[in-house]
mmCIF file of C-alpha atoms in Angstrom:
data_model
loop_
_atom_site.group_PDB
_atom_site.id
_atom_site.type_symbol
_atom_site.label_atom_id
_atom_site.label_comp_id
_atom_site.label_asym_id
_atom_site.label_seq_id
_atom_site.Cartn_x
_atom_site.Cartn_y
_atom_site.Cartn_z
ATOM 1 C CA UNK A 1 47.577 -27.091 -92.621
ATOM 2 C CA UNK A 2 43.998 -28.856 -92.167
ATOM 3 C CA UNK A 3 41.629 -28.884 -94.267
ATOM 4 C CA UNK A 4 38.480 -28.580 -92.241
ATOM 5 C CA UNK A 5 35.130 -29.364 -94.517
ATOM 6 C CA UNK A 6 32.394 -27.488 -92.102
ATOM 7 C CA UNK A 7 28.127 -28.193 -91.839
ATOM 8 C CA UNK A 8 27.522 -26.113 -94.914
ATOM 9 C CA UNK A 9 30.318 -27.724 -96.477
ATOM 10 C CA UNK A 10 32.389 -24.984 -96.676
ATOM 11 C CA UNK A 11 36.457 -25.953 -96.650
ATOM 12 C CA UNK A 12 38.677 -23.610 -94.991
ATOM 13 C CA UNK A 13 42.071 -24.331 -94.602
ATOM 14 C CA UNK A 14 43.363 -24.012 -91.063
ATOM 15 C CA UNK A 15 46.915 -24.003 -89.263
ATOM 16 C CA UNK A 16 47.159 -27.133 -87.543
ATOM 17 C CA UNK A 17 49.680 -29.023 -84.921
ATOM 18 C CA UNK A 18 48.770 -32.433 -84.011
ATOM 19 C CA UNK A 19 44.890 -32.457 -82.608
ATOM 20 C CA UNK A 20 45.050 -28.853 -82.323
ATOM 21 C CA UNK A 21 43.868 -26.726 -85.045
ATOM 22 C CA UNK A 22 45.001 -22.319 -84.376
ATOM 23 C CA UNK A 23 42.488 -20.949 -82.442
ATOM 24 C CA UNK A 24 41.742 -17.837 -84.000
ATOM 25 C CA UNK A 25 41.661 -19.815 -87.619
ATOM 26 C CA UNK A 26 38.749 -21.582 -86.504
ATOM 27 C CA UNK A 27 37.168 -19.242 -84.951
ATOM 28 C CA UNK A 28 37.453 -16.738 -88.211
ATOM 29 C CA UNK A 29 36.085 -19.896 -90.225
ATOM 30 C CA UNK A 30 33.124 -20.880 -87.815
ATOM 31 C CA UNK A 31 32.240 -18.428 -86.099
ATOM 32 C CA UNK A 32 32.919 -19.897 -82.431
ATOM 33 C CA UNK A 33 34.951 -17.681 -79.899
ATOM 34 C CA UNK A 34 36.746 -19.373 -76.884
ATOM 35 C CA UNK A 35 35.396 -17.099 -74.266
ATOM 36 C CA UNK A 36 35.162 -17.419 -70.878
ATOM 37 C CA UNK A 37 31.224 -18.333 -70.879
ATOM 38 C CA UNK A 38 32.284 -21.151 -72.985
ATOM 39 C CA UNK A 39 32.448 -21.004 -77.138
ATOM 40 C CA UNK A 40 29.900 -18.108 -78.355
ATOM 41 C CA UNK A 41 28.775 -17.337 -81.647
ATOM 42 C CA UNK A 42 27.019 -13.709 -81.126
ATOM 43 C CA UNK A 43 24.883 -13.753 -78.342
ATOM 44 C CA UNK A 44 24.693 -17.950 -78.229
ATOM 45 C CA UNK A 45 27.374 -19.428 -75.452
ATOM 46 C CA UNK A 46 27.846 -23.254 -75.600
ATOM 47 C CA UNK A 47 28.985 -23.996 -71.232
ATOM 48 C CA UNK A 48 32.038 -26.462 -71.646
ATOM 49 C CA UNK A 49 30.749 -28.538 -68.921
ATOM 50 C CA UNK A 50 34.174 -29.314 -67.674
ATOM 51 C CA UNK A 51 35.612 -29.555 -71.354
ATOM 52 C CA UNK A 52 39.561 -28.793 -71.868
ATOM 53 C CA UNK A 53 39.566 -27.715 -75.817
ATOM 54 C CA UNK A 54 42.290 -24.854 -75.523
ATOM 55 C CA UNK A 55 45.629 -26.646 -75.708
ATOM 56 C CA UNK A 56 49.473 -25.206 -76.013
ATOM 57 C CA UNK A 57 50.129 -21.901 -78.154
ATOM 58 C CA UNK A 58 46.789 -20.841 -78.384
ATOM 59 C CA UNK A 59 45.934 -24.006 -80.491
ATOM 60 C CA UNK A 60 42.070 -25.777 -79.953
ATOM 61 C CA UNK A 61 41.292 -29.215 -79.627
ATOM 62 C CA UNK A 62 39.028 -30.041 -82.676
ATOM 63 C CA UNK A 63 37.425 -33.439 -80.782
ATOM 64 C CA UNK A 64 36.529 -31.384 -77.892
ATOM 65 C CA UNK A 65 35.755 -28.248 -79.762
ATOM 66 C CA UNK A 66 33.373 -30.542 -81.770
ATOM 67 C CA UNK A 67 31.882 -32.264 -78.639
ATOM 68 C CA UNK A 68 31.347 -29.094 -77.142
ATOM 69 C CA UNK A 69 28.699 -28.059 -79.948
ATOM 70 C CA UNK A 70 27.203 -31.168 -80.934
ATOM 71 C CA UNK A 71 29.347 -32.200 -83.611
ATOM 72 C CA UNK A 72 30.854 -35.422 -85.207
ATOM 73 C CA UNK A 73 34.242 -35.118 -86.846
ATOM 74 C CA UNK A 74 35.793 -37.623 -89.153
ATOM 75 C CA UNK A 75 39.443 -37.196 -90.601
ATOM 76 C CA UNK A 76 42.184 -38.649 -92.555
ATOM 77 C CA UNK A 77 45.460 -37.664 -90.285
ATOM 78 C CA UNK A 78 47.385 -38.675 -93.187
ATOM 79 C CA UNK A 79 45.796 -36.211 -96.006
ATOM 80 C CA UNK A 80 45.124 -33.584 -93.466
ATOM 81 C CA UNK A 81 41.398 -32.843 -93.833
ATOM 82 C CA UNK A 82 38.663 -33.093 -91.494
ATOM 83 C CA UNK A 83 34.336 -33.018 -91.922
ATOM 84 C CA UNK A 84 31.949 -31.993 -89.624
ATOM 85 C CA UNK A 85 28.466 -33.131 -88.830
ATOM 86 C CA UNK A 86 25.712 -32.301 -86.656
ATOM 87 C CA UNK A 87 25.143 -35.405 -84.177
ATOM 88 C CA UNK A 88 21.887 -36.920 -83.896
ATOM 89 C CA UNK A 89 20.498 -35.035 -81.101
ATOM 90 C CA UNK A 90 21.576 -31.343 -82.262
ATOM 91 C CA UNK A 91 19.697 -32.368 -85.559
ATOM 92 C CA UNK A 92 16.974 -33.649 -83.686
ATOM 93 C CA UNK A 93 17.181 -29.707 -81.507
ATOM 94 C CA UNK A 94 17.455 -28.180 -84.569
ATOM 95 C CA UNK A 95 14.232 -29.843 -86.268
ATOM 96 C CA UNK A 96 12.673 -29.779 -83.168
ATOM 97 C CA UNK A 97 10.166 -26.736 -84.371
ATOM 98 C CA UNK A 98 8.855 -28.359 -87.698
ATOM 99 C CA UNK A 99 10.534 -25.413 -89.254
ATOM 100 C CA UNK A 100 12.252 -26.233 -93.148
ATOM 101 C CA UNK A 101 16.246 -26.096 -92.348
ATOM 102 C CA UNK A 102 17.717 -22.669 -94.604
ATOM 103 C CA UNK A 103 19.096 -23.893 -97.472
ATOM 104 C CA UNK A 104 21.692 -22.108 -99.961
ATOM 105 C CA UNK A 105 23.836 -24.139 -102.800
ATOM 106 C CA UNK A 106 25.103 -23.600 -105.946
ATOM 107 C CA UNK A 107 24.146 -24.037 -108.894
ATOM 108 C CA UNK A 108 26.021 -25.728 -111.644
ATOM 109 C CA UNK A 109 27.743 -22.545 -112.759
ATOM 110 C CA UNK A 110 28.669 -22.124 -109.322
ATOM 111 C CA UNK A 111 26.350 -19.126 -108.863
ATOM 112 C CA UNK A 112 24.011 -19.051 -105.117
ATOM 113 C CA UNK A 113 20.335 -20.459 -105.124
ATOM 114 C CA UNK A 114 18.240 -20.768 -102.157
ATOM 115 C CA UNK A 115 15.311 -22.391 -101.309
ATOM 116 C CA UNK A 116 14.580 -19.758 -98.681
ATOM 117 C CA UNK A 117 13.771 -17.059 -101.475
ATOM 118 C CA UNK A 118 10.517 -18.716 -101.479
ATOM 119 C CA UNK A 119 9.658 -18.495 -98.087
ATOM 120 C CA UNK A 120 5.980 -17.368 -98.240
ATOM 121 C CA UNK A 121 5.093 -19.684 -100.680
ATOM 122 C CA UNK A 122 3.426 -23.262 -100.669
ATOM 123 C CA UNK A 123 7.121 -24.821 -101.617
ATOM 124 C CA UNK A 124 8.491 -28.770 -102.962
ATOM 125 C CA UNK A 125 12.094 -29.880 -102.456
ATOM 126 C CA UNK A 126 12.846 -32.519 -105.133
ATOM 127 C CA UNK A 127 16.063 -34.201 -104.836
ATOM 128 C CA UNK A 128 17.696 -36.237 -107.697
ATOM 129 C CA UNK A 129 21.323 -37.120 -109.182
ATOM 130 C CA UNK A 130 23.322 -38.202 -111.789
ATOM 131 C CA UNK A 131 23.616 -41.633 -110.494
ATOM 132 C CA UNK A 132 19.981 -42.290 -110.428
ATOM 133 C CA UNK A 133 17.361 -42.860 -113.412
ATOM 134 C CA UNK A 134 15.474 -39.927 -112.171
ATOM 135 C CA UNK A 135 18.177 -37.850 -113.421
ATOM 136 C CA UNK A 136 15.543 -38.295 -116.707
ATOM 137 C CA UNK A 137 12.566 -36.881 -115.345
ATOM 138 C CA UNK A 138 13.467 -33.189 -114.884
ATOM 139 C CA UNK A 139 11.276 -32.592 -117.374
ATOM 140 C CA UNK A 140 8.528 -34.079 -115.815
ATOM 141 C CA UNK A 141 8.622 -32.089 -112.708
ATOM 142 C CA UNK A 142 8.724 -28.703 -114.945
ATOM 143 C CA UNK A 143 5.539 -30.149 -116.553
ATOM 144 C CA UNK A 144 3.959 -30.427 -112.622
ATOM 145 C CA UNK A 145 5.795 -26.665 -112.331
ATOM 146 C CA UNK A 146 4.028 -25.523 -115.188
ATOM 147 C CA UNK A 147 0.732 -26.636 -114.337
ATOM 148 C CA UNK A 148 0.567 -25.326 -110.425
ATOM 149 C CA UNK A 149 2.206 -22.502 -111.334
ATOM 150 C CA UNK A 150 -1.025 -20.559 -110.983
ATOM 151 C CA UNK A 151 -1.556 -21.736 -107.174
ATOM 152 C CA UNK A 152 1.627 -20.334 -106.315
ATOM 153 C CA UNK A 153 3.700 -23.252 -105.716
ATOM 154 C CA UNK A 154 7.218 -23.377 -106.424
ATOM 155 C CA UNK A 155 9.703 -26.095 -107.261
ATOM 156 C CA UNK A 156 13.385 -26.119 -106.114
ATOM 157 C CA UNK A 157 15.543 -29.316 -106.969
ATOM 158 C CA UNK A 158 18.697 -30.335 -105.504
ATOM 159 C CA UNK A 159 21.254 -32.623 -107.277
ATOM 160 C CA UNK A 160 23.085 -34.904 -105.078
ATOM 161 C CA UNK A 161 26.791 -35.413 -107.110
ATOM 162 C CA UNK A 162 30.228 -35.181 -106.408
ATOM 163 C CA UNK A 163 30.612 -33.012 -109.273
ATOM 164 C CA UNK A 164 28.479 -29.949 -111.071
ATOM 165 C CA UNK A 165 29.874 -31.784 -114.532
ATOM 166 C CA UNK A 166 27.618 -35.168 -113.479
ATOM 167 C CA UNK A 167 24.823 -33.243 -113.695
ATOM 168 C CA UNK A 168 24.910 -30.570 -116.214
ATOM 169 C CA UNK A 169 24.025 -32.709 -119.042
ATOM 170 C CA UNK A 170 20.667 -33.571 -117.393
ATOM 171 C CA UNK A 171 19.885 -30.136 -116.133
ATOM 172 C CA UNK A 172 20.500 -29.226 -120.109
ATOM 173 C CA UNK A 173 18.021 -31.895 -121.575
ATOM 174 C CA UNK A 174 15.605 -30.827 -118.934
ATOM 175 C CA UNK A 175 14.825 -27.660 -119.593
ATOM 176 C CA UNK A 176 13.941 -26.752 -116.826
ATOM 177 C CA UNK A 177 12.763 -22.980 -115.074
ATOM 178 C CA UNK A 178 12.839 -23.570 -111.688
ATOM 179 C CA UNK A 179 15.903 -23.830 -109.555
ATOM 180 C CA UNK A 180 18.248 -26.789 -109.982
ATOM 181 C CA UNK A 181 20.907 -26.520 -107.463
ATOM 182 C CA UNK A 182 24.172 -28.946 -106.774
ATOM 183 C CA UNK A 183 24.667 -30.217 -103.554
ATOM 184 C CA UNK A 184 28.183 -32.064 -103.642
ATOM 185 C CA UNK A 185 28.614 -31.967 -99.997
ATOM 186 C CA UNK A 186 25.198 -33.564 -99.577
ATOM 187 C CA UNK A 187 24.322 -30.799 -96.964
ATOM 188 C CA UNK A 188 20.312 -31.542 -98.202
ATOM 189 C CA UNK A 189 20.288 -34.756 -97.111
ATOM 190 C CA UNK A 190 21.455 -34.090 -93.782
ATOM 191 C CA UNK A 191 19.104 -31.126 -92.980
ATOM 192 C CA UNK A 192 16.405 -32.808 -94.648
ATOM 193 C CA UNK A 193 17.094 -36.815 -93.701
ATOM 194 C CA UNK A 194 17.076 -37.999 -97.748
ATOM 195 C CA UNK A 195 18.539 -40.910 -97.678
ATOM 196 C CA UNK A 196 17.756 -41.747 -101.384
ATOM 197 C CA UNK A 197 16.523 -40.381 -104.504
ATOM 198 C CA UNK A 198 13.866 -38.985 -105.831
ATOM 199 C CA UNK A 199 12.526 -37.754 -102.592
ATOM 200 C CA UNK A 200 10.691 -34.922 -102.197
ATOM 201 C CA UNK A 201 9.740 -32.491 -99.029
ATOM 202 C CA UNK A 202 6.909 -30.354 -98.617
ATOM 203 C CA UNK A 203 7.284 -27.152 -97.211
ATOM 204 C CA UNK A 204 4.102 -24.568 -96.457
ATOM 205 C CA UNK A 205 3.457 -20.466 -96.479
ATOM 206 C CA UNK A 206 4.532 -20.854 -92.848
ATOM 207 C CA UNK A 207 7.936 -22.257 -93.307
ATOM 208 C CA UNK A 208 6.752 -25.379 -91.571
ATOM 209 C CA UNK A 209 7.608 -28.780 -93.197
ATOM 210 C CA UNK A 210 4.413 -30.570 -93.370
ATOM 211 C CA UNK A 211 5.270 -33.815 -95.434
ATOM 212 C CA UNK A 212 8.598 -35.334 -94.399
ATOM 213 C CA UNK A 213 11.030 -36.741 -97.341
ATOM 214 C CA UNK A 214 8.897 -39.665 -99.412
ATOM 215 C CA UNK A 215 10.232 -41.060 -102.721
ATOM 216 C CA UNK A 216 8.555 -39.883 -105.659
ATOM 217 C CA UNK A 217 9.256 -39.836 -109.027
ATOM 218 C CA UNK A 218 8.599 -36.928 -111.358
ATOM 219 C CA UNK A 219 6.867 -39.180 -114.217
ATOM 220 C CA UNK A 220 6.658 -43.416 -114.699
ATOM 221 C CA UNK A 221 9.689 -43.656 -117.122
ATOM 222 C CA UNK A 222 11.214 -46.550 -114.109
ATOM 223 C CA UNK A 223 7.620 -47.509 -112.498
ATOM 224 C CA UNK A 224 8.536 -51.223 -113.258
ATOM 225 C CA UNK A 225 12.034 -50.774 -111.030
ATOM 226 C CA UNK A 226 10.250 -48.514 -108.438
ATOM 227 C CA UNK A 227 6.774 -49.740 -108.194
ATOM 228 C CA UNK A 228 5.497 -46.691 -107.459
ATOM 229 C CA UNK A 229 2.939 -44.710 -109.909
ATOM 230 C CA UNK A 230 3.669 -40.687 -109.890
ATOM 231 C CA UNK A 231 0.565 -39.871 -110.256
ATOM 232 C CA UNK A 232 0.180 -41.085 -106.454
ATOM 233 C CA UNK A 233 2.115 -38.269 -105.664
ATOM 234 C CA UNK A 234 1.132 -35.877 -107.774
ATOM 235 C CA UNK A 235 -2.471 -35.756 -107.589
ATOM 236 C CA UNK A 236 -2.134 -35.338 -103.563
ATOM 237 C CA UNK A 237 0.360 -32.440 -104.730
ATOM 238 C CA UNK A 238 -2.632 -31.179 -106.724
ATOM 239 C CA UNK A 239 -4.908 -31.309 -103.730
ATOM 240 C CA UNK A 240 -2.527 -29.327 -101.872
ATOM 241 C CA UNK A 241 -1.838 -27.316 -103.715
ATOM 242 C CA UNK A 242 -4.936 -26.038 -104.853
ATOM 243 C CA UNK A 243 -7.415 -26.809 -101.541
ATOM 244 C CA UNK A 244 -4.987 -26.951 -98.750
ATOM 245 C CA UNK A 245 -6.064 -31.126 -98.405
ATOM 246 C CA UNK A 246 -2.853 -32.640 -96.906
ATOM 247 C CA UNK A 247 -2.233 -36.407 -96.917
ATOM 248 C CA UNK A 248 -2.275 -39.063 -94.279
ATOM 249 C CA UNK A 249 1.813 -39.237 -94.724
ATOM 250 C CA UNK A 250 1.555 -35.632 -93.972
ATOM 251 C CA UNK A 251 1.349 -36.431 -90.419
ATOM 252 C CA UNK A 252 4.355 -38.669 -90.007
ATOM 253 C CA UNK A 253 7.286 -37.434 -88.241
ATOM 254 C CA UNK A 254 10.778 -36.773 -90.079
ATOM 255 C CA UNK A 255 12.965 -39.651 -89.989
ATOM 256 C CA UNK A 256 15.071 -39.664 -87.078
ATOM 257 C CA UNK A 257 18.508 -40.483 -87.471
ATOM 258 C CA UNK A 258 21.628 -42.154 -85.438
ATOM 259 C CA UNK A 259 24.742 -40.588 -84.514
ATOM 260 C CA UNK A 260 26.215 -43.987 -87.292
ATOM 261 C CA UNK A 261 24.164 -42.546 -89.673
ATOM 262 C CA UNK A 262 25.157 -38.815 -89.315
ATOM 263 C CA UNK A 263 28.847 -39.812 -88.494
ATOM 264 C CA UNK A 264 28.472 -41.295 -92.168
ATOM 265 C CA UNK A 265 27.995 -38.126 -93.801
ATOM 266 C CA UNK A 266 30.863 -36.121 -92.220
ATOM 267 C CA UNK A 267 32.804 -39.561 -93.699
ATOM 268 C CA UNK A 268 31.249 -39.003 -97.212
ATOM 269 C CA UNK A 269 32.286 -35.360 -96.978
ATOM 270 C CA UNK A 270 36.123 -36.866 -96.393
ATOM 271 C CA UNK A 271 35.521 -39.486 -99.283
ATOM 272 C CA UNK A 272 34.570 -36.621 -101.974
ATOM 273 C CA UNK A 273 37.105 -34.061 -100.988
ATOM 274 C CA UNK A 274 39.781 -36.922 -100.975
ATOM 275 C CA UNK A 275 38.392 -38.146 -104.452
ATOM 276 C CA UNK A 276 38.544 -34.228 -105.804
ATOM 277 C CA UNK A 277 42.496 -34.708 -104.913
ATOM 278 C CA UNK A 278 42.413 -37.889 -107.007
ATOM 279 C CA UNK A 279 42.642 -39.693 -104.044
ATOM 280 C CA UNK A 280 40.896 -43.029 -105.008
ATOM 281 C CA UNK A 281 41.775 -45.230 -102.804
ATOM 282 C CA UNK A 282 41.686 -42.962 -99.588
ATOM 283 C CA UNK A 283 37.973 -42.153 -100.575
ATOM 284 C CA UNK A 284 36.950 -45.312 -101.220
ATOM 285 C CA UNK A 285 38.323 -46.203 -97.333
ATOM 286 C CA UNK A 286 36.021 -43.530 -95.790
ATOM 287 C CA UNK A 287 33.320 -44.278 -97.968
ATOM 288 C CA UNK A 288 33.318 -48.035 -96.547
ATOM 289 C CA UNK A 289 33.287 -47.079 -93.161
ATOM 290 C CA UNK A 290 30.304 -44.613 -94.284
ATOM 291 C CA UNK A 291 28.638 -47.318 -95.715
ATOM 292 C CA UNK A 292 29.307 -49.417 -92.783
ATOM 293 C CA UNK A 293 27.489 -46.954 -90.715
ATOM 294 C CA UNK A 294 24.315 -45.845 -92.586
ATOM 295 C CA UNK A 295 24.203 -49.531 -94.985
ATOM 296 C CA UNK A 296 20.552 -48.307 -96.371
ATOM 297 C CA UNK A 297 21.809 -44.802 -97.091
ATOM 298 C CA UNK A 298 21.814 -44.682 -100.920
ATOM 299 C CA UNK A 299 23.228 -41.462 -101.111
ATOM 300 C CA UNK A 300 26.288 -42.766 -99.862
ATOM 301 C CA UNK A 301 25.660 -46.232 -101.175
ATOM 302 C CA UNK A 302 24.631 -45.675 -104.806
ATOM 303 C CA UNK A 303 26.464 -41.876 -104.509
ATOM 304 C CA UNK A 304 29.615 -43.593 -103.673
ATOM 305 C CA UNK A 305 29.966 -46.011 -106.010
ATOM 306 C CA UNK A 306 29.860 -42.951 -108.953
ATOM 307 C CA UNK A 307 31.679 -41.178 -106.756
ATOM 308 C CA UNK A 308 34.754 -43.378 -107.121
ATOM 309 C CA UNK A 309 34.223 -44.196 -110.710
ATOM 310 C CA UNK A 310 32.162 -47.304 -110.595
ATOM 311 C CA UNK A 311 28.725 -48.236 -112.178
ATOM 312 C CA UNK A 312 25.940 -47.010 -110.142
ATOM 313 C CA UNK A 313 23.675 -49.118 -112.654
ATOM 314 C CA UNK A 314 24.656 -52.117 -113.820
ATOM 315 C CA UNK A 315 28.422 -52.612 -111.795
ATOM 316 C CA UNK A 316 28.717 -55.765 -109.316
ATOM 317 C CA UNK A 317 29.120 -53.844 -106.497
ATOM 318 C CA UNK A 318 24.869 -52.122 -107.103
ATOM 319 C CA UNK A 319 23.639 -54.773 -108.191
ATOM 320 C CA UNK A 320 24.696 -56.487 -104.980
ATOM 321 C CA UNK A 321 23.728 -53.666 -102.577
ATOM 322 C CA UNK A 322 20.103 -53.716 -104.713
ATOM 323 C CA UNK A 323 19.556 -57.173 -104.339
ATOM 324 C CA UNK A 324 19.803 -57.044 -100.384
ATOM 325 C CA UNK A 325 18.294 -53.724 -100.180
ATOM 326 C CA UNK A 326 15.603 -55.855 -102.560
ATOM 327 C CA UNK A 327 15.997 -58.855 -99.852
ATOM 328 C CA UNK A 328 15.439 -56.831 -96.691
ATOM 329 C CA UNK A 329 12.135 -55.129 -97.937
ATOM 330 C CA UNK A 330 13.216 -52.403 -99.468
ATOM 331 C CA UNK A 331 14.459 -49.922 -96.729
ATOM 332 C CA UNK A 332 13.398 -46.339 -96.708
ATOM 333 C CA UNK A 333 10.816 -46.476 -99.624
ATOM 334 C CA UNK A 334 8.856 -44.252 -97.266
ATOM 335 C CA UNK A 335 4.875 -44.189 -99.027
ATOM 336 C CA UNK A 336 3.627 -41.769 -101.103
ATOM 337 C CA UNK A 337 0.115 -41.733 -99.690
#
């Protein structure tokens, strides 16, 4: 059997021989019907373009079935599991009409919250984790919550773990009353491009995006480490919020990405679900080669080094990734204003 860790992060368990994975397996667990238009999903055919993914017995070739649709696969033959990942150009296509990405997680009782519920609304995506200092500030943020409540706009944070029980405590001391999901399959950060924490996203009543992921902090408990005052952030929050004034960052694009940098999180995705399996040492093999891909990526950076049971704050291995992140200017501190 393969385990085969999909774009929502989803695992499904699939009968496998070799490269092939069964054919109607996968198509129960994505969606995606061999047909003779090419692979369909309802009324959406992908052409093959000269692609051979059907194989002997009625197995499909996952490589080719992935190339087919625009996806990167990375595996561990030897633990049987696979992850999926959109490639830089179907996330591009997919972002292409400044529409916010549909997002559903759970939260740390396991129970569904989405972010779409609030579609209509003047909504912030604020992204945060265990392995970060702003895993102190949720209380700050509820204090922002509280006082724009009456303008309509509505909060929805995402953790960023490997486990639900890295950020419970936080969530706890927080208090807080607006959604706190727990993305351990990091599928945020690749609809959304957060590549470190705490970044937020503004979305509007239209479902448009109209400030792309910037790093801001939800009070100044760690100004000295991040040099960057909240209030920068949250008085242009205000502005929105209340007169419709967007910023000057407002108008930058979302951060494209490389096919390295996406191929990174489908090998995070291997790292965690080998790591669930108390597979150290495989993780910590696919979360190298992740960080060899995407080096500024602190989700998998930072992320993995809690991930595998190191210190994310005061260990050898951050402090040396912080002092050439430090060195090289500080890479994907996207400004506030």
């Amino acid at each position: 059997m393969l385990t085969l860790i999909d774009v929502d992060g989803r695992e499904h368990a699939l009968p496998a021989t070799g490269a092939y994975v069964d054919a109607d397996a996968l198509a129960a667990a994505t969606g995606w019907v061999l047909e003779p238009a090419g692979l369909c999903r309802g009324e959406v055919c992908v052409p093959l373009l000269g692609r051979e993914v059907a194989g002997p017995g009625g197995g499909i070739d996952l490589d080719a079935w992935a190339g087919a649709l625009g996806l990167l696969v990375a595996r561990d033959d030897a633990q049987d599991v696979a992850a999926l990942a959109p490639s830089a150009e179907a996330r591009a296509r997919e972002l292409s009409d400044g529409r916010a990405p549909s997002l559903t997680l759970p939260d740390v009782d396991g129970n569904p919250v989405s972010f779409d519920d609030f579609s209509g609304s003047k909504r912030v995506l604020v992204t945060w984790a265990s392995w970060c200092g702003c895993r102190h500030e949720l209380a700050g943020w509820q204090r922002l919550q509280d006082e724009l409540a009456d303008t309509g706009l509505r909060l929805f944070s995402v953790a960023l773990d490997a486990d639900p029980e890295d950020a419970r405590p936080w969530i706890e001391a927080g208090h807080p009353t607006y959604p706190v999901a727990v993305d351990t399959a990091h599928v945020t950060a690749e609809r959304y491009g957060i590549t470190n924490v705490p970044s937020v996203v503004w979305v509007d009543e239209h479902d448009r995006i109209v400030k792309p992921p910037t790093i801001a902090p939800g009070d100044d408990q760690f100004v000295a480490w991040t040099r960057i005052d909240s209030e920068q952030h949250h008085d242009l929050l205000r502005r929105w919020a209340r007169e419709a004034e967007l910023p000057e960052s407002a108008r930058a694009a979302a951060p494209a990405r490389t096919d390295e940098e996406q191929q990174a999180l489908a090998e995070r995705r291997v790292a965690a679900h080998l790591q669930r399996r108390g597979l150290t040492d495989a993780a910590r093999r696919h979360l190298a080669t992740a960080q060899e891909l995407a080096p500024w990526d602190w989700t998998v950076r930072r992320g993995g080094i809690a991930m595998t049971g190191g210190d994310p704050f005061l260990g050898e291995e951050f402090t040396a990734f912080w002092e050439e992140w430090d060195a090289s200017g500080r890479p994907g501190y996207t400004p506030t204003t």
